[in-house]
mmCIF file of C-alpha atoms in Angstrom:
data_model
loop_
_atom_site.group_PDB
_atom_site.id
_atom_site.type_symbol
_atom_site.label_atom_id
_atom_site.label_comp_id
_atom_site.label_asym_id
_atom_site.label_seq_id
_atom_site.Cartn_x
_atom_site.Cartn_y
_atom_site.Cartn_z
ATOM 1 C CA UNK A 1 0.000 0.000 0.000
ATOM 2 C CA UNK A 2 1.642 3.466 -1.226
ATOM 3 C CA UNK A 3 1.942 6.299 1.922
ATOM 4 C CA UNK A 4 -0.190 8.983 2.156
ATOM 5 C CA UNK A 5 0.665 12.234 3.497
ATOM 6 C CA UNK A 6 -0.956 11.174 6.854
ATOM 7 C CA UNK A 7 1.663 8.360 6.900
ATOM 8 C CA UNK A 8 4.758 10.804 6.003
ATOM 9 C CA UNK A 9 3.831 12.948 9.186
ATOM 10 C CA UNK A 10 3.252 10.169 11.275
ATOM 11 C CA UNK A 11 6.568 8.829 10.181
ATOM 12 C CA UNK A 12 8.861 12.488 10.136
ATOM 13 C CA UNK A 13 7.836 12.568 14.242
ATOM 14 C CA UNK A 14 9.052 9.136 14.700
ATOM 15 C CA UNK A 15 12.452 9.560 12.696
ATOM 16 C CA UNK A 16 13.317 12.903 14.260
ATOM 17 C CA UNK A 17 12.246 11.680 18.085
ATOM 18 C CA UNK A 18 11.308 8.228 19.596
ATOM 19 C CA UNK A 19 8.349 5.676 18.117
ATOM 20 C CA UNK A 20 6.911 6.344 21.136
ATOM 21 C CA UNK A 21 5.885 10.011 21.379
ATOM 22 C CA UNK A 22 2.497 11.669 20.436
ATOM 23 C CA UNK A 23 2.382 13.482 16.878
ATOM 24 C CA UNK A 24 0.837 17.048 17.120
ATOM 25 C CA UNK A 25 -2.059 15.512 15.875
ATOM 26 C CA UNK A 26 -2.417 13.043 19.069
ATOM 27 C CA UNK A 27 -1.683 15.432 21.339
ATOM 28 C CA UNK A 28 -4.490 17.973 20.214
ATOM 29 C CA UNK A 29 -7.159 14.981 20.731
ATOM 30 C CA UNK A 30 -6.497 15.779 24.702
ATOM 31 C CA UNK A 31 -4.830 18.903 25.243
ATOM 32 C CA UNK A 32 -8.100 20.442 26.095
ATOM 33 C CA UNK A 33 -8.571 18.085 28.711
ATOM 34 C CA UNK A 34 -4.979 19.101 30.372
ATOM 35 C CA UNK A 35 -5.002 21.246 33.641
ATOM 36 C CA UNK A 36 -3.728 24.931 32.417
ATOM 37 C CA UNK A 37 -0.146 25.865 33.330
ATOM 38 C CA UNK A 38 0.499 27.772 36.732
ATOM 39 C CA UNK A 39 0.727 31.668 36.393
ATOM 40 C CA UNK A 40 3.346 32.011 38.689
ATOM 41 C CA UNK A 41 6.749 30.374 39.480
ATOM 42 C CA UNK A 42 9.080 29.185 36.941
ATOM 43 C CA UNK A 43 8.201 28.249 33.254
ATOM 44 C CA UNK A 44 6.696 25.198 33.744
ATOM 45 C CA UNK A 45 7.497 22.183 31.649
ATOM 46 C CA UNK A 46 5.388 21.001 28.472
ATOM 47 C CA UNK A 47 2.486 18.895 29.226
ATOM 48 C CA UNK A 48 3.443 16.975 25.469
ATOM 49 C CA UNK A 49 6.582 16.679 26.812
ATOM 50 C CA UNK A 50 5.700 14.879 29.807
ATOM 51 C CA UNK A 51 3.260 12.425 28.268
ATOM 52 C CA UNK A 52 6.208 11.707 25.730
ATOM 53 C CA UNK A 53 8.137 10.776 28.498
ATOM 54 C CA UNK A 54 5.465 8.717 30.095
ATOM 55 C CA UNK A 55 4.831 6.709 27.031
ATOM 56 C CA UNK A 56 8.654 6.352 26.333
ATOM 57 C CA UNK A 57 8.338 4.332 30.019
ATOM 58 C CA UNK A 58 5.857 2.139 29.105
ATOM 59 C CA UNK A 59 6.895 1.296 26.289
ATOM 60 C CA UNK A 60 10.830 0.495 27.626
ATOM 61 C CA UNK A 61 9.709 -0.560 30.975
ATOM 62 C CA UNK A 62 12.159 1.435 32.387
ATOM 63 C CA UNK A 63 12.342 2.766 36.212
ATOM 64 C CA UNK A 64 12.140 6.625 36.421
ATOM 65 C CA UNK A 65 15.361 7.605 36.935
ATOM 66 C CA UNK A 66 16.406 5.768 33.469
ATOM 67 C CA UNK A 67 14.691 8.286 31.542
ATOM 68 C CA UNK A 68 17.116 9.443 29.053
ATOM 69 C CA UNK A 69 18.517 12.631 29.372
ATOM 70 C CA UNK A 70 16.456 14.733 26.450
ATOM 71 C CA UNK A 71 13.051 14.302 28.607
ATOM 72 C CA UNK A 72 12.265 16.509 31.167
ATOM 73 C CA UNK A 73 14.052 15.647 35.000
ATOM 74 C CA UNK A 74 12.456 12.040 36.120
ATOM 75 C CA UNK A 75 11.134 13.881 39.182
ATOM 76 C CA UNK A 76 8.799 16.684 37.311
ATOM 77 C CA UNK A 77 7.864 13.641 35.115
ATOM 78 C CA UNK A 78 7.077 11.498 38.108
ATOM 79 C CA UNK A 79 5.326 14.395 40.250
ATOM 80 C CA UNK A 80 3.315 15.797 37.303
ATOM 81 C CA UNK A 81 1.884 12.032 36.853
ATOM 82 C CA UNK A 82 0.765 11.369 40.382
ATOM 83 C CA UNK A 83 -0.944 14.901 40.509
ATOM 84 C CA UNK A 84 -2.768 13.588 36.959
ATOM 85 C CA UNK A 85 -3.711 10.352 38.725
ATOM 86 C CA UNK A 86 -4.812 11.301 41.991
ATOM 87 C CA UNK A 87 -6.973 14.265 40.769
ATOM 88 C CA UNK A 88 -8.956 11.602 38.070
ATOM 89 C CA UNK A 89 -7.559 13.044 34.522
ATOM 90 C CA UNK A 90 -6.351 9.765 33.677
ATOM 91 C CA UNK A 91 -9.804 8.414 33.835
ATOM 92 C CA UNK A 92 -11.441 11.170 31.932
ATOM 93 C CA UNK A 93 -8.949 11.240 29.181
ATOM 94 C CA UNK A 94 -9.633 7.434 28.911
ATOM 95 C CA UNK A 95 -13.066 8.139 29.122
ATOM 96 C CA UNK A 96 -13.315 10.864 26.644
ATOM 97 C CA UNK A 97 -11.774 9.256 23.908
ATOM 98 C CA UNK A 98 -13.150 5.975 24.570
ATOM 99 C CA UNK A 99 -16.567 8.030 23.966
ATOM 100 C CA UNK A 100 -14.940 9.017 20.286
ATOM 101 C CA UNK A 101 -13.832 5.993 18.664
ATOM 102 C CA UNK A 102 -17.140 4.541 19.564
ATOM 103 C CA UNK A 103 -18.959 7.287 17.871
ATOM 104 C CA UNK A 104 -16.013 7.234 15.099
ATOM 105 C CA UNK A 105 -17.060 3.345 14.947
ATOM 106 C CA UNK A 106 -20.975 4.201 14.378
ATOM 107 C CA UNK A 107 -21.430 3.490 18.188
ATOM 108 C CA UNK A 108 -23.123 4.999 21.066
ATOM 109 C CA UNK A 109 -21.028 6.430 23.436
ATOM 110 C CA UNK A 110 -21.395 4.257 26.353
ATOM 111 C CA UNK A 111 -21.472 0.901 26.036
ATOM 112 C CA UNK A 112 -24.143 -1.225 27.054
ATOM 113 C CA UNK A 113 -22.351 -4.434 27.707
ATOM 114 C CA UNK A 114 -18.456 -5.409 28.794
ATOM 115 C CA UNK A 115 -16.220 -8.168 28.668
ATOM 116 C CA UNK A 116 -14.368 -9.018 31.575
ATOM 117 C CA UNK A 117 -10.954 -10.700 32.273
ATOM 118 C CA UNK A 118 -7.693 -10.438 34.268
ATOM 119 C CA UNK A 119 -3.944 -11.722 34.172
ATOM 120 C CA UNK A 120 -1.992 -12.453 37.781
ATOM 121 C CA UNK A 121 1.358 -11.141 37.815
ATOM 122 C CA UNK A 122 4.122 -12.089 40.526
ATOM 123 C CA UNK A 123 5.470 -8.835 42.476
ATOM 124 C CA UNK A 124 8.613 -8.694 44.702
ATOM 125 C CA UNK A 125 9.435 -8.662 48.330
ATOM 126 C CA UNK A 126 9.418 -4.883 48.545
ATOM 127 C CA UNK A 127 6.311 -4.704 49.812
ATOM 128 C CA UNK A 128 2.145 -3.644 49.127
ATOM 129 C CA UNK A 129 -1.243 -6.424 49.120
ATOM 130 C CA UNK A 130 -0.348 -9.764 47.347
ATOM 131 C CA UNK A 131 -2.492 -12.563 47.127
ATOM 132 C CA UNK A 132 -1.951 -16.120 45.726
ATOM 133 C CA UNK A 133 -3.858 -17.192 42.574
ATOM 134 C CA UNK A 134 -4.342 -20.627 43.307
ATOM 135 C CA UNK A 135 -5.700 -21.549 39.555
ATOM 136 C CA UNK A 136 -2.551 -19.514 38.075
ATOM 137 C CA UNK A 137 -0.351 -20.633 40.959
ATOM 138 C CA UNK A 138 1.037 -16.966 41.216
ATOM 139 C CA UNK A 139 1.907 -14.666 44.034
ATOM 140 C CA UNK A 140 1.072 -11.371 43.607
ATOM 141 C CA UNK A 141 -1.714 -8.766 42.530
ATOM 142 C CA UNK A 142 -4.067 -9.516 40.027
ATOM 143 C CA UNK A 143 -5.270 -6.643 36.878
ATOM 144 C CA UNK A 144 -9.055 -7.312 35.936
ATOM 145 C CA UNK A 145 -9.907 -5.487 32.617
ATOM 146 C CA UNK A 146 -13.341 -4.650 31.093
ATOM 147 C CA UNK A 147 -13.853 -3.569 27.542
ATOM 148 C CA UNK A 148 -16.496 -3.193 25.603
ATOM 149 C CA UNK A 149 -17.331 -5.264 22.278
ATOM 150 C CA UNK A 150 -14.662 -3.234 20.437
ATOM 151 C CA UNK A 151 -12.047 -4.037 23.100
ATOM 152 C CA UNK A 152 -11.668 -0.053 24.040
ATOM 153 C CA UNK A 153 -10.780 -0.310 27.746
ATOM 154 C CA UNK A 154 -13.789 0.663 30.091
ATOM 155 C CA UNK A 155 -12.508 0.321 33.730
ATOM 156 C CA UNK A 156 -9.700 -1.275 35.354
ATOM 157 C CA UNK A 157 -8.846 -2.273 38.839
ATOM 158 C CA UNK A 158 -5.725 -3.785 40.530
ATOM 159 C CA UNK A 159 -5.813 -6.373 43.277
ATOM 160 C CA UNK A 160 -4.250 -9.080 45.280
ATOM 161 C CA UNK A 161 -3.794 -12.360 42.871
ATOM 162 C CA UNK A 162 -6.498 -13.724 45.061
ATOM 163 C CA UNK A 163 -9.353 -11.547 44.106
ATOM 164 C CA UNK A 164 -12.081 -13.132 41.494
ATOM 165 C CA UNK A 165 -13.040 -10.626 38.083
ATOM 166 C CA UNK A 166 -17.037 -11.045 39.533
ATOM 167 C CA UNK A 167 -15.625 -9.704 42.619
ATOM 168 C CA UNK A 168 -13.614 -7.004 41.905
ATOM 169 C CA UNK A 169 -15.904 -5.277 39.328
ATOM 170 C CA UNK A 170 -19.151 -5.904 40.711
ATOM 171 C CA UNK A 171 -19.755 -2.948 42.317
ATOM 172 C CA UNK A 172 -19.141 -0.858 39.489
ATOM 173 C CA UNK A 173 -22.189 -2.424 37.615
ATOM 174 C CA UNK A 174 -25.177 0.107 38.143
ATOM 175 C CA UNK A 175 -28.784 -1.206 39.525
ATOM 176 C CA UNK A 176 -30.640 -2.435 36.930
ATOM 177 C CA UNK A 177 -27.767 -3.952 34.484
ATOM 178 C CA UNK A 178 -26.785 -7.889 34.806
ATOM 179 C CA UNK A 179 -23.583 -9.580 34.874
ATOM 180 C CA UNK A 180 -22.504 -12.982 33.217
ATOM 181 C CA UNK A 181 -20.516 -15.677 34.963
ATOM 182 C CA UNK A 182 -18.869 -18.023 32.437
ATOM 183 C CA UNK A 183 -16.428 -20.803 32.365
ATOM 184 C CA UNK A 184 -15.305 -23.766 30.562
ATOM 185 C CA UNK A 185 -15.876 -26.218 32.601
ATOM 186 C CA UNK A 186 -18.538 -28.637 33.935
ATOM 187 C CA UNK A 187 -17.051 -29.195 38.037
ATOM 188 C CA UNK A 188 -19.881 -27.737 40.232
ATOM 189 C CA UNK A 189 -17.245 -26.463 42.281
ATOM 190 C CA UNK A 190 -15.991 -24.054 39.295
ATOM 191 C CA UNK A 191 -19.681 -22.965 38.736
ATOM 192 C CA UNK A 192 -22.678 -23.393 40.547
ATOM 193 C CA UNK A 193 -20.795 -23.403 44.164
ATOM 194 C CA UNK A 194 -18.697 -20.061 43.009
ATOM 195 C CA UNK A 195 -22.291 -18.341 41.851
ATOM 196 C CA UNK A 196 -23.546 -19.355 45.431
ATOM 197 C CA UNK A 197 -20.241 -17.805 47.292
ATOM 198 C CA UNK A 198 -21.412 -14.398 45.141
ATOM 199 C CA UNK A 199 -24.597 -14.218 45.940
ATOM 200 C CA UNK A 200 -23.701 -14.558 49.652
ATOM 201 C CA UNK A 201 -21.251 -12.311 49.387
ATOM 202 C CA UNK A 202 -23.027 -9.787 47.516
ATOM 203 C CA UNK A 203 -26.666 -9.966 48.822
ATOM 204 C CA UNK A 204 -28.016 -7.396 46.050
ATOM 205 C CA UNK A 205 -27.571 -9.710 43.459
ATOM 206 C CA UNK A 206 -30.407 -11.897 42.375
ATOM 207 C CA UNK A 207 -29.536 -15.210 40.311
ATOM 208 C CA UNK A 208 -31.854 -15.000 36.891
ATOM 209 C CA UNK A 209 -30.597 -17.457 34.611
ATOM 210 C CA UNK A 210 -28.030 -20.356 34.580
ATOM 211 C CA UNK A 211 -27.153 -22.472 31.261
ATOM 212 C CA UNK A 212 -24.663 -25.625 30.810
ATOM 213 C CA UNK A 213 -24.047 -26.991 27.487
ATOM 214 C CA UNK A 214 -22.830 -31.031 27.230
ATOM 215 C CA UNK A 215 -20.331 -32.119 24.501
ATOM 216 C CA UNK A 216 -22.371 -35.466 24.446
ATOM 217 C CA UNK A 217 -25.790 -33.300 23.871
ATOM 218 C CA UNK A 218 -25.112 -30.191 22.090
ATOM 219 C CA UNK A 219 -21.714 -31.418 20.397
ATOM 220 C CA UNK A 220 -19.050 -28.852 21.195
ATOM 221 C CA UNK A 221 -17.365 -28.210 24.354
ATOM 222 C CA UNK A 222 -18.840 -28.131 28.093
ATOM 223 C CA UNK A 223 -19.648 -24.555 29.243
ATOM 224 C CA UNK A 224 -21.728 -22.982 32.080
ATOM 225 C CA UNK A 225 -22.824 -19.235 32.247
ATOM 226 C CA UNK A 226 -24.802 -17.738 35.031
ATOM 227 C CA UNK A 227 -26.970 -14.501 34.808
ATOM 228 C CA UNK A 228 -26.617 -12.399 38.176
ATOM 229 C CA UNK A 229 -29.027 -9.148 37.710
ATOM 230 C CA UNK A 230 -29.372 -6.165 40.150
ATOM 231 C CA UNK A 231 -32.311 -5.089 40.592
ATOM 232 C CA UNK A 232 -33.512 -1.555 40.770
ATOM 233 C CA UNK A 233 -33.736 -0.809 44.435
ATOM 234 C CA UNK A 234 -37.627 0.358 45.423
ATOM 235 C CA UNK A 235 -37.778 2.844 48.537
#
């Protein structure tokens, strides 16, 4: 396929920087949503800049203080993220162009159904919650991601290993919508029993629906889902 002129600019920032930093084009798609700059005090340091060096990180995996020496200082980098997470604009740029590529897509902007998974991950002995995954036999903390049917990213949390997806993002599901339990696997201690810890453990929910399928009746692999549905509360 030949370039087009969208392809040459995207290119020119990557040859005269690093692969990882936002084109002027990128950037513009949440500048608006960037805190303004302080009126007083010392020049402060470019917002693109920062978010360059940000990706750069994620992209190398690298610990702060390995940031190469044509980003900003590690520590304005560092303090200018934590300010950006703890006051929510992480969430709300997420949010906001989550919102756009569904609408790009033909969409409505909030979805009205997720999928839900996680991954366990070990962590070291320096410290913070950990939990064992006894299915993944890890050690650790645990990252549960929903998306919706385009696989945009809709919410994430971070847990110990030991935490269950149903668990963890079960209070985030508003009265009136339903979630759906799923496995691939026919042990009643896998399915039915693990429905039954939920409900006890979240007394709001209200079992609707359960299905299994049988290799030996429906010819394709054993599967059970669950339907758990909150109702509307009535005062």
């Amino acid at each position: 396929m030949p370039w087009n002129e969208a392809d040459r600019a995207k290119y020119d920032v990557i040859r005269a920087r690093y692969s990882s930093d936002m084109s002027e084009a990128e950037f513009a798609l949440i500048a608006p949503l960037l805190p303004p700059p302080k009126r007083r005090g010392r020049k402060p340091t470019s917002s693109q800049a920062i978010l360059n060096a940000l990706f750069y990180m994620i992209r190398c995996g690298c610990p702060w203080r390995y940031l190469p020496k044509d980003f900003p200082p590690f520590t304005t980098v560092q303090n200018r993220f934590y300010a950006w997470r703890d006051s929510g604009l992480w969430t709300q740029i997420v949010a906001v162009l989550v919102m756009d590529a569904r609408e790009a897509q033909g969409r409505q902007a909030t979805p009205t159904a997720v999928v839900v998974d996680s991954q366990s991950v070990k962590t070291t002995e320096a410290g913070g919650p950990r939990g064992f995954d006894a299915g993944k036999k890890v050690k650790g903390r645990k990252r549960h991601l929903a998306v919706d049917t385009l696989g945009l990213p809709i919410e994430c949390q971070i847990t110990v290993a030991s935490t269950q997806d149903r668990d963890a993002l079960a209070p985030l599901l508003k009265a009136g919508g339903s979630l759906v339990y799923s496995t691939c696997s026919l042990e009643p201690e896998e399915n039915e029993e693990v429905v039954r810890q939920f409900l006890r453990a979240h007394s709001d929910f209200r079992l609707t629906k359960t299905e299994t399928t049988l290799p030996w009746r429906d010819g394709f692999d054993g599967a059970f889902a669950a339907c758990l549905h909150r109702p509307v509360a009535v005062e």
